[in-house]
Amino acid sequence: MTTCACIRYVRFGLSKQDTQSEKAYALAREQFAALGVDTHSALAKLSKIPVSLHCWQGDDVGGFEPFGESLGGGLAVTGNYPGKARTPDELRSDAAKALSLIPGKHRFNLHASYAETEGKTVERNALKPSHFQSWIDWAKEQQLGLDFNPTFFSHPKADDGFTLAHSEKGIREFWIDHGIVCRHIGAAMGRALGSPCVTNVWVPDGYKDTPADRHGPRERLAKSLDTIFAEPLDANHILDSVEAKLFGIGSESYVVGSHEFYFGYAVANRKVLCIDAGHFHPTEVISDKISSAMQWLDRLMLHVSRGVRWDSDHVVTMTDELQAIAHELVRNDYLERTHLGLDYFDASINRVAAWAIGTRNLLKALLIALLEPIDTLRQMEQAGDFTARLALLEDMKLMPFGAVWHYHCLQQGVPPDLKWMQEVCRYEEDILAKRI
Ligand code: RNT
Ligand code: ZN
């Protein structure tokens, strides 16, 4: 049994830190100003960047369908930390708690399996916007945008590992219809909330062992996607996106929707490409793909995740790669064309904390990038002074980003580092621990 860590955090909660934060910020501001960087404008930009929090961290990708299939699609969640959300209301309450610990205005990313059908079995090809009305109402109340995903896994018709690329027409059509109804749901969400809903197609289709036919399934997947996307929908309401993967559990040898497949599909059909940080070889990074992809695509969706030795979907931490992703988006002015989402699921720790840690880290990485003296670095590079470029990049690493972040949290009315965890502990004691 895991216990709550409140005691440790209460002790760290030095109130002195708050009284000194203005002073620390003023000093940091001067240090950045000396490099030609304005901390106020960096914070103004940061406060406008939305991150799409993934609903599935709150209940281990369970969803609320009455037929409750166990997790499929080659996905795996490990851990049994108490307090997982069992109902949509619990999930909404947990997500609201997490959002209260994160500076800025954000989005919430739902899966079709989180439909609310009042206990009735509604097949995935018959889902309607009304099954997501409570989510839409909640999003309005919380001032969140919504993003959406058809659910092509955890379902009897996906049990043999194929959906949109299935060789049987009937099964393929079932999943095509699911994709179609989900686009209408996404569009309804976007219309209701006045902000386009990124509706992301990811299918698990693939083979455990060496296939004899790599071509056929890919041809079927392309045709199925064409049918799903045939009806033009208003881009003010919905943006279609497609997500590739290298392998999953049970699809180690061949994934139909590979990176090359979807890159080509997205370019040819002007779709949003969703790049998941965990969907490549373990040493392959997505940060270097962004500026290549942006030459050919209008928009990207990122599933910011952290694979540990495989696509393990660990909570996002402050890694070099996270910072590299943030630098790419800021340096190249891609934020307007990029939809930032998170994609991880850890059931071995407090799930509200997992959301807060990952989202705060992404925002911190963006802040670090926004505080970079990019013009100076570019000038050095153009002058061929690679020594100065390296020296400045390295010296930047110990700049007082923490003081700026701390100030930002207080300005935005959320607890700063070393404080927010107290809130999680309290919530765990009062709410999560009572869910037996
Ligand atoms: C799976 C993909 C996909 C899912 C979510 C639940 O490997 O990353 O994005 O994680 O749709
Ligand atoms: Zn993903």
Short mmCIF file of C-alpha atoms and ligand atoms in Angstrom, two decimals:
data_model
loop_
_atom_site.label_atom_id
_atom_site.label_comp_id
_atom_site.label_asym_id
_atom_site.label_seq_id
_atom_site.Cartn_x
_atom_site.Cartn_y
_atom_site.Cartn_z
CA MET A 1 0.00 0.00 0.00
CA THR A 2 1.40 3.36 -1.00
CA THR A 3 1.03 6.19 1.44
CA CYS A 4 0.63 9.88 0.88
CA ALA A 5 3.68 12.09 1.13
CA CYS A 6 1.99 15.17 2.66
CA ILE A 7 4.23 15.38 5.67
CA ARG A 8 7.33 15.84 3.57
CA TYR A 9 5.70 18.55 1.49
CA VAL A 10 4.17 20.44 4.37
CA ARG A 11 7.65 20.80 5.80
CA PHE A 12 8.98 22.11 2.50
CA GLY A 13 6.18 24.65 2.22
CA LEU A 14 8.21 27.65 3.35
CA SER A 15 6.05 30.73 3.41
CA LYS A 16 9.22 32.82 3.38
CA GLN A 17 9.64 31.70 -0.22
CA ASP A 18 6.50 33.59 -1.23
CA THR A 19 7.56 36.87 0.35
CA GLN A 20 10.90 36.62 -1.38
CA SER A 21 9.57 35.56 -4.74
CA GLU A 22 9.06 39.12 -6.00
CA LYS A 23 12.65 39.96 -5.13
CA ALA A 24 13.95 36.78 -6.73
CA TYR A 25 11.92 37.54 -9.84
CA ALA A 26 13.25 41.12 -10.03
CA LEU A 27 16.82 39.82 -9.89
CA ALA A 28 16.13 37.15 -12.47
CA ARG A 29 14.44 39.71 -14.69
CA GLU A 30 17.60 41.82 -14.63
CA GLN A 31 19.78 38.84 -15.48
CA PHE A 32 17.62 37.95 -18.47
CA ALA A 33 17.36 41.58 -19.54
CA ALA A 34 21.17 41.71 -19.68
CA LEU A 35 20.90 39.03 -22.37
CA GLY A 36 18.22 40.97 -24.21
CA VAL A 37 15.38 38.74 -22.98
CA ASP A 38 12.20 40.22 -21.52
CA THR A 39 10.74 37.96 -18.83
CA HIS A 40 7.37 39.76 -18.78
CA SER A 41 6.76 39.12 -22.44
CA ALA A 42 7.92 35.50 -22.08
CA LEU A 43 5.34 35.01 -19.34
CA ALA A 44 2.64 36.75 -21.34
CA LYS A 45 3.30 34.30 -24.18
CA LEU A 46 3.46 31.30 -21.86
CA SER A 47 0.12 32.10 -20.29
CA LYS A 48 -1.52 31.83 -23.73
CA ILE A 49 -0.22 28.36 -24.65
CA PRO A 50 -2.87 25.69 -24.17
CA VAL A 51 -1.93 22.11 -23.33
CA SER A 52 -4.45 19.35 -23.91
CA LEU A 53 -4.64 17.20 -20.79
CA HIS A 54 -5.42 13.61 -21.66
CA CYS A 55 -8.47 12.23 -19.85
CA TRP A 56 -6.95 8.75 -19.80
CA GLN A 57 -4.32 9.49 -17.11
CA GLY A 58 -7.21 9.75 -14.63
CA ASP A 59 -8.54 6.22 -14.96
CA ASP A 60 -5.78 4.16 -16.59
CA VAL A 61 -7.36 4.37 -20.09
CA GLY A 62 -10.47 2.63 -18.70
CA GLY A 63 -13.35 4.67 -20.11
CA PHE A 64 -16.96 4.29 -19.04
CA GLU A 65 -18.56 1.91 -21.49
CA PRO A 66 -20.96 -0.51 -19.83
CA PHE A 67 -19.39 -3.49 -21.59
CA GLY A 68 -16.04 -2.48 -20.04
CA GLU A 69 -13.50 -4.47 -22.10
CA SER A 70 -10.04 -4.63 -20.61
CA LEU A 71 -7.35 -2.43 -22.15
CA GLY A 72 -6.41 -3.59 -25.64
CA GLY A 73 -4.62 -2.21 -28.66
CA GLY A 74 -1.20 -3.22 -27.38
CA LEU A 75 -1.37 -0.60 -24.63
CA ALA A 76 -0.40 -1.39 -21.04
CA VAL A 77 -0.91 0.44 -17.77
CA THR A 78 0.94 -0.78 -14.69
CA GLY A 79 0.33 0.05 -11.04
CA ASN A 80 -2.63 0.04 -8.67
CA TYR A 81 -2.37 3.30 -6.79
CA PRO A 82 -5.66 3.83 -4.95
CA GLY A 83 -8.22 6.42 -6.00
CA LYS A 84 -8.68 5.95 -9.72
CA ALA A 85 -11.73 7.74 -11.13
CA ARG A 86 -14.65 5.28 -11.51
CA THR A 87 -17.24 7.60 -13.02
CA PRO A 88 -17.26 10.59 -15.35
CA ASP A 89 -18.05 12.87 -12.39
CA GLU A 90 -15.06 11.56 -10.48
CA LEU A 91 -12.83 11.99 -13.51
CA ARG A 92 -14.07 15.55 -14.01
CA SER A 93 -13.49 16.38 -10.37
CA ASP A 94 -9.94 14.93 -10.48
CA ALA A 95 -9.13 16.75 -13.70
CA ALA A 96 -10.47 20.03 -12.29
CA LYS A 97 -8.20 19.52 -9.27
CA ALA A 98 -5.21 18.95 -11.54
CA LEU A 99 -6.12 22.00 -13.64
CA SER A 100 -6.26 24.14 -10.51
CA LEU A 101 -2.56 23.31 -10.01
CA ILE A 102 -1.50 24.31 -13.51
CA PRO A 103 -1.03 27.92 -14.61
CA GLY A 104 -2.86 28.99 -17.77
CA LYS A 105 -6.01 28.03 -19.72
CA HIS A 106 -5.94 24.57 -21.18
CA ARG A 107 -7.81 21.85 -23.03
CA PHE A 108 -9.07 18.37 -22.25
CA ASN A 109 -8.54 15.42 -24.55
CA LEU A 110 -11.31 12.81 -24.54
CA HIS A 111 -11.61 9.34 -26.00
CA ALA A 112 -14.84 7.98 -27.45
CA SER A 113 -14.84 5.32 -24.72
CA TYR A 114 -15.57 8.09 -22.21
CA ALA A 115 -19.10 8.52 -23.59
CA GLU A 116 -21.94 8.82 -21.10
CA THR A 117 -24.74 6.51 -22.16
CA GLU A 118 -26.75 6.26 -18.92
CA GLY A 119 -25.90 2.62 -18.46
CA LYS A 120 -27.16 1.69 -21.94
CA THR A 121 -24.93 -0.09 -24.41
CA VAL A 122 -24.40 2.25 -27.33
CA GLU A 123 -22.20 0.73 -29.98
CA ARG A 124 -19.21 2.73 -31.04
CA ASN A 125 -20.62 3.23 -34.52
CA ALA A 126 -23.77 4.78 -33.03
CA LEU A 127 -22.22 7.34 -30.70
CA LYS A 128 -23.63 10.87 -30.89
CA PRO A 129 -22.61 14.30 -29.63
CA SER A 130 -25.34 14.00 -26.98
CA HIS A 131 -23.31 11.24 -25.31
CA PHE A 132 -20.67 13.87 -24.61
CA GLN A 133 -22.98 16.71 -23.56
CA SER A 134 -21.91 16.55 -19.92
CA TRP A 135 -18.28 16.79 -21.01
CA ILE A 136 -19.11 19.80 -23.18
CA ASP A 137 -21.02 21.48 -20.34
CA TRP A 138 -18.15 20.84 -17.95
CA ALA A 139 -15.60 22.15 -20.46
CA LYS A 140 -17.63 25.35 -20.85
CA GLU A 141 -17.84 25.81 -17.12
CA GLN A 142 -14.07 25.20 -16.76
CA GLN A 143 -13.30 27.36 -19.84
CA LEU A 144 -11.53 24.49 -21.54
CA GLY A 145 -11.33 23.53 -25.18
CA LEU A 146 -11.92 19.87 -25.98
CA ASP A 147 -10.00 17.48 -28.21
CA PHE A 148 -11.25 14.06 -29.17
CA ASN A 149 -10.18 10.57 -30.24
CA PRO A 150 -12.14 7.71 -31.72
CA THR A 151 -11.36 4.56 -29.68
CA PHE A 152 -10.13 1.77 -31.94
CA PHE A 153 -9.14 -0.58 -29.09
CA SER A 154 -10.55 -2.24 -25.96
CA HIS A 155 -13.41 -3.69 -27.96
CA PRO A 156 -14.38 -7.22 -29.10
CA LYS A 157 -14.17 -6.10 -32.75
CA ALA A 158 -10.54 -5.08 -32.21
CA ASP A 159 -9.53 -8.26 -30.40
CA ASP A 160 -7.56 -9.75 -33.28
CA GLY A 161 -5.43 -6.62 -33.53
CA PHE A 162 -6.98 -5.12 -36.67
CA THR A 163 -9.58 -2.37 -37.15
CA LEU A 164 -9.47 0.03 -40.12
CA ALA A 165 -7.06 -2.29 -41.98
CA HIS A 166 -9.02 -5.46 -41.17
CA SER A 167 -9.30 -7.93 -44.04
CA GLU A 168 -13.02 -8.48 -43.31
CA LYS A 169 -15.16 -5.81 -44.86
CA GLY A 170 -17.80 -5.94 -42.10
CA ILE A 171 -15.31 -5.23 -39.32
CA ARG A 172 -13.58 -2.57 -41.36
CA GLU A 173 -16.91 -0.87 -41.99
CA PHE A 174 -17.82 -0.95 -38.32
CA TRP A 175 -14.63 0.95 -37.52
CA ILE A 176 -15.02 3.32 -40.45
CA ASP A 177 -18.46 4.20 -39.10
CA HIS A 178 -16.92 4.76 -35.69
CA GLY A 179 -14.44 7.16 -37.25
CA ILE A 180 -17.24 9.00 -39.04
CA VAL A 181 -19.48 9.42 -35.97
CA CYS A 182 -16.45 10.59 -33.99
CA ARG A 183 -15.72 13.35 -36.48
CA HIS A 184 -19.26 14.61 -35.95
CA ILE A 185 -18.78 14.48 -32.20
CA GLY A 186 -15.48 16.35 -32.49
CA ALA A 187 -17.12 18.98 -34.70
CA ALA A 188 -19.98 19.37 -32.21
CA MET A 189 -17.47 19.89 -29.40
CA GLY A 190 -15.57 22.47 -31.41
CA ARG A 191 -18.76 24.30 -32.39
CA ALA A 192 -20.09 24.35 -28.83
CA LEU A 193 -16.82 25.60 -27.36
CA GLY A 194 -15.81 27.99 -30.13
CA SER A 195 -12.43 26.35 -30.64
CA PRO A 196 -11.53 23.63 -33.15
CA CYS A 197 -11.41 20.14 -31.69
CA VAL A 198 -8.40 18.13 -32.83
CA THR A 199 -9.89 14.73 -33.55
CA ASN A 200 -7.09 12.23 -33.67
CA VAL A 201 -7.15 8.82 -35.34
CA TRP A 202 -4.81 6.22 -33.92
CA VAL A 203 -5.36 2.54 -34.74
CA PRO A 204 -3.42 -0.36 -33.23
CA ASP A 205 -3.45 -2.50 -36.39
CA GLY A 206 -0.40 -4.68 -36.81
CA TYR A 207 1.17 -8.12 -36.58
CA LYS A 208 3.14 -9.75 -33.79
CA ASP A 209 5.31 -11.63 -36.25
CA THR A 210 6.74 -11.12 -39.71
CA PRO A 211 3.93 -10.48 -42.16
CA ALA A 212 3.76 -11.97 -45.62
CA ASP A 213 1.83 -8.98 -46.91
CA ARG A 214 2.87 -5.52 -45.77
CA HIS A 215 1.16 -3.78 -48.66
CA GLY A 216 -2.46 -4.96 -48.39
CA PRO A 217 -3.22 -3.70 -44.87
CA ARG A 218 -1.70 -0.32 -45.69
CA GLU A 219 -3.79 -0.02 -48.80
CA ARG A 220 -6.91 -0.88 -46.78
CA LEU A 221 -5.99 1.61 -44.05
CA ALA A 222 -5.56 4.39 -46.61
CA LYS A 223 -8.98 3.62 -48.16
CA SER A 224 -10.67 3.44 -44.76
CA LEU A 225 -9.19 6.82 -43.81
CA ASP A 226 -10.35 8.32 -47.11
CA THR A 227 -13.89 7.16 -46.34
CA ILE A 228 -13.78 8.50 -42.78
CA PHE A 229 -12.53 11.89 -43.99
CA ALA A 230 -14.72 12.06 -47.11
CA GLU A 231 -17.22 14.53 -45.68
CA PRO A 232 -15.73 18.02 -45.47
CA LEU A 233 -16.31 19.56 -42.04
CA ASP A 234 -15.70 23.11 -40.91
CA ALA A 235 -12.07 23.62 -39.85
CA ASN A 236 -13.29 26.14 -37.28
CA HIS A 237 -14.88 23.20 -35.50
CA ILE A 238 -12.71 20.20 -36.21
CA LEU A 239 -9.15 19.47 -37.27
CA ASP A 240 -8.51 15.88 -38.35
CA SER A 241 -5.28 14.37 -37.19
CA VAL A 242 -3.57 11.01 -37.68
CA GLU A 243 -1.05 9.33 -35.36
CA ALA A 244 1.65 6.83 -36.31
CA LYS A 245 3.40 4.23 -34.19
CA LEU A 246 6.42 1.98 -34.48
CA PHE A 247 5.19 -1.03 -32.52
CA GLY A 248 2.85 -2.10 -29.73
CA ILE A 249 2.52 -5.13 -27.51
CA GLY A 250 1.40 -7.81 -29.94
CA SER A 251 2.30 -5.73 -32.99
CA GLU A 252 6.07 -5.87 -32.59
CA SER A 253 6.94 -6.84 -36.17
CA TYR A 254 4.62 -4.66 -38.19
CA VAL A 255 2.39 -1.66 -37.55
CA VAL A 256 0.19 -0.73 -40.49
CA GLY A 257 0.06 2.97 -39.59
CA SER A 258 3.80 3.59 -39.43
CA HIS A 259 5.46 7.01 -39.43
CA GLU A 260 6.12 6.97 -43.17
CA PHE A 261 2.54 5.89 -43.84
CA TYR A 262 0.96 8.72 -41.91
CA PHE A 263 3.52 11.33 -42.87
CA GLY A 264 2.67 10.66 -46.48
CA TYR A 265 -1.05 10.50 -45.75
CA ALA A 266 -1.04 13.77 -43.82
CA VAL A 267 0.93 15.61 -46.51
CA ALA A 268 -1.15 14.23 -49.37
CA ASN A 269 -4.49 14.91 -47.65
CA ARG A 270 -3.64 18.08 -45.70
CA LYS A 271 -4.28 16.49 -42.32
CA VAL A 272 -2.74 17.32 -38.98
CA LEU A 273 0.08 14.89 -38.20
CA CYS A 274 0.18 13.71 -34.60
CA ILE A 275 3.68 12.85 -33.46
CA ASP A 276 3.91 10.89 -30.22
CA ALA A 277 7.29 11.13 -28.47
CA GLY A 278 7.09 7.46 -27.49
CA HIS A 279 6.37 6.08 -30.94
CA PHE A 280 9.88 5.71 -32.32
CA HIS A 281 13.01 3.70 -31.65
CA PRO A 282 14.17 4.33 -28.08
CA THR A 283 17.08 6.55 -29.13
CA GLU A 284 15.13 8.37 -31.83
CA VAL A 285 13.84 11.80 -30.82
CA ILE A 286 10.93 13.77 -32.18
CA SER A 287 12.45 17.22 -31.60
CA ASP A 288 14.46 16.96 -34.79
CA LYS A 289 11.41 15.85 -36.79
CA ILE A 290 9.39 18.98 -36.07
CA SER A 291 11.14 21.41 -38.43
CA SER A 292 11.21 18.78 -41.17
CA ALA A 293 7.52 18.00 -40.84
CA MET A 294 6.64 21.70 -40.76
CA GLN A 295 8.12 22.19 -44.24
CA TRP A 296 5.32 20.02 -45.64
CA LEU A 297 2.46 20.24 -43.17
CA ASP A 298 0.23 23.05 -41.95
CA ARG A 299 -0.20 21.80 -38.44
CA LEU A 300 1.19 19.28 -35.99
CA MET A 301 -0.27 17.69 -32.93
CA LEU A 302 2.23 16.48 -30.37
CA HIS A 303 1.61 13.69 -27.90
CA VAL A 304 4.24 14.64 -25.39
CA SER A 305 5.14 11.46 -23.60
CA ARG A 306 8.19 9.70 -22.14
CA GLY A 307 9.18 6.24 -23.15
CA VAL A 308 11.57 4.38 -20.87
CA ARG A 309 13.24 1.64 -22.94
CA TRP A 310 10.00 1.21 -24.87
CA ASP A 311 6.76 3.14 -25.47
CA SER A 312 6.06 2.95 -21.75
CA ASP A 313 4.12 6.21 -21.43
CA HIS A 314 5.85 7.45 -18.28
CA VAL A 315 4.93 10.83 -16.79
CA VAL A 316 6.64 13.66 -18.66
CA THR A 317 9.72 14.87 -16.76
CA MET A 318 12.21 17.66 -17.46
CA THR A 319 14.37 15.70 -19.87
CA ASP A 320 16.75 17.05 -22.47
CA GLU A 321 14.29 15.91 -25.12
CA LEU A 322 11.37 17.75 -23.54
CA GLN A 323 13.46 20.92 -23.57
CA ALA A 324 14.56 20.25 -27.14
CA ILE A 325 10.91 19.93 -28.23
CA ALA A 326 10.04 23.21 -26.52
CA HIS A 327 13.06 24.95 -28.06
CA GLU A 328 12.09 23.82 -31.54
CA LEU A 329 8.54 25.13 -31.15
CA VAL A 330 9.65 28.49 -29.77
CA ARG A 331 12.75 29.10 -31.89
CA ASN A 332 10.90 28.43 -35.10
CA ASP A 333 7.70 30.17 -34.15
CA TYR A 334 5.67 26.98 -34.54
CA LEU A 335 3.43 27.37 -31.51
CA GLU A 336 0.53 28.76 -33.57
CA ARG A 337 0.68 25.71 -35.84
CA THR A 338 1.18 23.12 -33.11
CA HIS A 339 -1.38 21.49 -30.83
CA LEU A 340 0.25 20.37 -27.63
CA GLY A 341 -1.16 17.30 -25.94
CA LEU A 342 0.10 14.90 -23.33
CA ASP A 343 -0.04 11.14 -23.62
CA TYR A 344 1.05 9.00 -20.70
CA PHE A 345 -0.61 6.81 -18.12
CA ASP A 346 0.97 5.84 -14.84
CA ALA A 347 -1.18 3.97 -12.34
CA SER A 348 1.60 3.53 -9.79
CA ILE A 349 1.41 7.08 -8.42
CA ASN A 350 -1.30 9.59 -7.53
CA ARG A 351 -3.04 10.26 -10.83
CA VAL A 352 -3.84 13.93 -10.13
CA ALA A 353 -0.17 14.50 -9.33
CA ALA A 354 0.77 12.69 -12.54
CA TRP A 355 -1.29 15.17 -14.57
CA ALA A 356 0.13 18.14 -12.66
CA ILE A 357 3.76 17.00 -12.89
CA GLY A 358 3.67 16.31 -16.62
CA THR A 359 1.78 19.46 -17.57
CA ARG A 360 3.82 21.73 -15.33
CA ASN A 361 6.97 20.24 -16.83
CA LEU A 362 5.84 20.91 -20.36
CA LEU A 363 5.02 24.51 -19.42
CA LYS A 364 8.37 24.91 -17.64
CA ALA A 365 10.18 23.61 -20.71
CA LEU A 366 8.30 26.15 -22.83
CA LEU A 367 9.22 28.89 -20.38
CA ILE A 368 12.91 27.96 -20.59
CA ALA A 369 12.64 28.13 -24.36
CA LEU A 370 10.84 31.49 -24.24
CA LEU A 371 13.67 32.87 -22.10
CA GLU A 372 16.38 31.98 -24.59
CA PRO A 373 18.39 34.78 -26.24
CA ILE A 374 17.66 33.29 -29.62
CA ASP A 375 18.72 36.27 -31.72
CA THR A 376 22.16 36.29 -30.13
CA LEU A 377 22.53 32.55 -30.66
CA ARG A 378 21.51 32.91 -34.30
CA GLN A 379 23.99 35.72 -34.85
CA MET A 380 26.77 33.60 -33.40
CA GLU A 381 25.79 30.70 -35.62
CA GLN A 382 25.62 32.84 -38.73
CA ALA A 383 29.03 34.31 -37.94
CA GLY A 384 30.38 30.78 -37.67
CA ASP A 385 31.30 31.30 -34.02
CA PHE A 386 30.35 27.87 -32.80
CA THR A 387 32.46 28.24 -29.67
CA ALA A 388 30.40 31.18 -28.48
CA ARG A 389 27.18 29.40 -29.45
CA LEU A 390 28.10 26.34 -27.38
CA ALA A 391 29.30 28.45 -24.47
CA LEU A 392 26.10 30.49 -24.35
CA LEU A 393 23.85 27.44 -24.73
CA GLU A 394 25.64 25.82 -21.80
CA ASP A 395 25.75 28.95 -19.64
CA MET A 396 22.00 29.36 -20.15
CA LYS A 397 21.39 26.11 -18.35
CA LEU A 398 21.87 27.59 -14.87
CA MET A 399 19.99 30.82 -15.47
CA PRO A 400 17.34 31.51 -12.78
CA PHE A 401 14.34 30.03 -14.62
CA GLY A 402 12.95 28.80 -11.31
CA ALA A 403 12.43 32.32 -9.98
CA VAL A 404 10.48 33.26 -13.12
CA TRP A 405 8.34 30.11 -12.93
CA HIS A 406 7.66 30.64 -9.24
CA TYR A 407 6.52 34.20 -9.88
CA HIS A 408 4.37 33.02 -12.81
CA CYS A 409 2.57 30.43 -10.67
CA LEU A 410 1.77 33.03 -8.00
CA GLN A 411 0.62 35.55 -10.61
CA GLN A 412 -1.67 32.94 -12.14
CA GLY A 413 -3.08 31.99 -8.76
CA VAL A 414 -1.72 28.45 -8.63
CA PRO A 415 0.64 27.00 -6.05
CA PRO A 416 4.34 27.18 -6.96
CA ASP A 417 6.80 24.28 -6.86
CA LEU A 418 7.07 22.56 -3.48
CA LYS A 419 3.59 23.83 -2.60
CA TRP A 420 1.19 22.31 -5.12
CA MET A 421 1.75 18.80 -3.83
CA GLN A 422 0.14 19.77 -0.53
CA GLU A 423 -3.08 20.29 -2.45
CA VAL A 424 -2.78 16.85 -3.98
CA CYS A 425 -2.18 15.30 -0.57
CA ARG A 426 -5.24 17.02 0.84
CA TYR A 427 -7.35 15.87 -2.13
CA GLU A 428 -6.04 12.35 -1.75
CA GLU A 429 -6.97 12.29 1.92
CA ASP A 430 -10.40 13.87 1.49
CA ILE A 431 -11.52 12.31 -1.78
CA LEU A 432 -9.30 9.69 -3.44
CA ALA A 433 -8.60 7.57 -0.37
CA LYS A 434 -12.35 7.14 0.15
CA ARG A 435 -12.82 5.47 -3.23
CA ILE A 436 -12.71 1.81 -2.34
C1 RNT B 1 -1.16 4.70 -28.50
C2 RNT B 1 -1.26 6.13 -28.87
C3 RNT B 1 -2.56 6.78 -28.52
C4 RNT B 1 -3.09 6.38 -27.16
C5 RNT B 1 -4.27 7.16 -26.70
C6 RNT B 1 -4.94 6.51 -25.53
O1 RNT B 1 0.10 4.21 -28.55
O2 RNT B 1 -0.21 6.84 -28.30
O3 RNT B 1 -2.43 8.15 -28.65
O4 RNT B 1 -2.09 6.49 -26.17
O5 RNT B 1 -5.10 7.37 -27.74
ZN ZN B 2 -0.24 9.00 -28.50
#
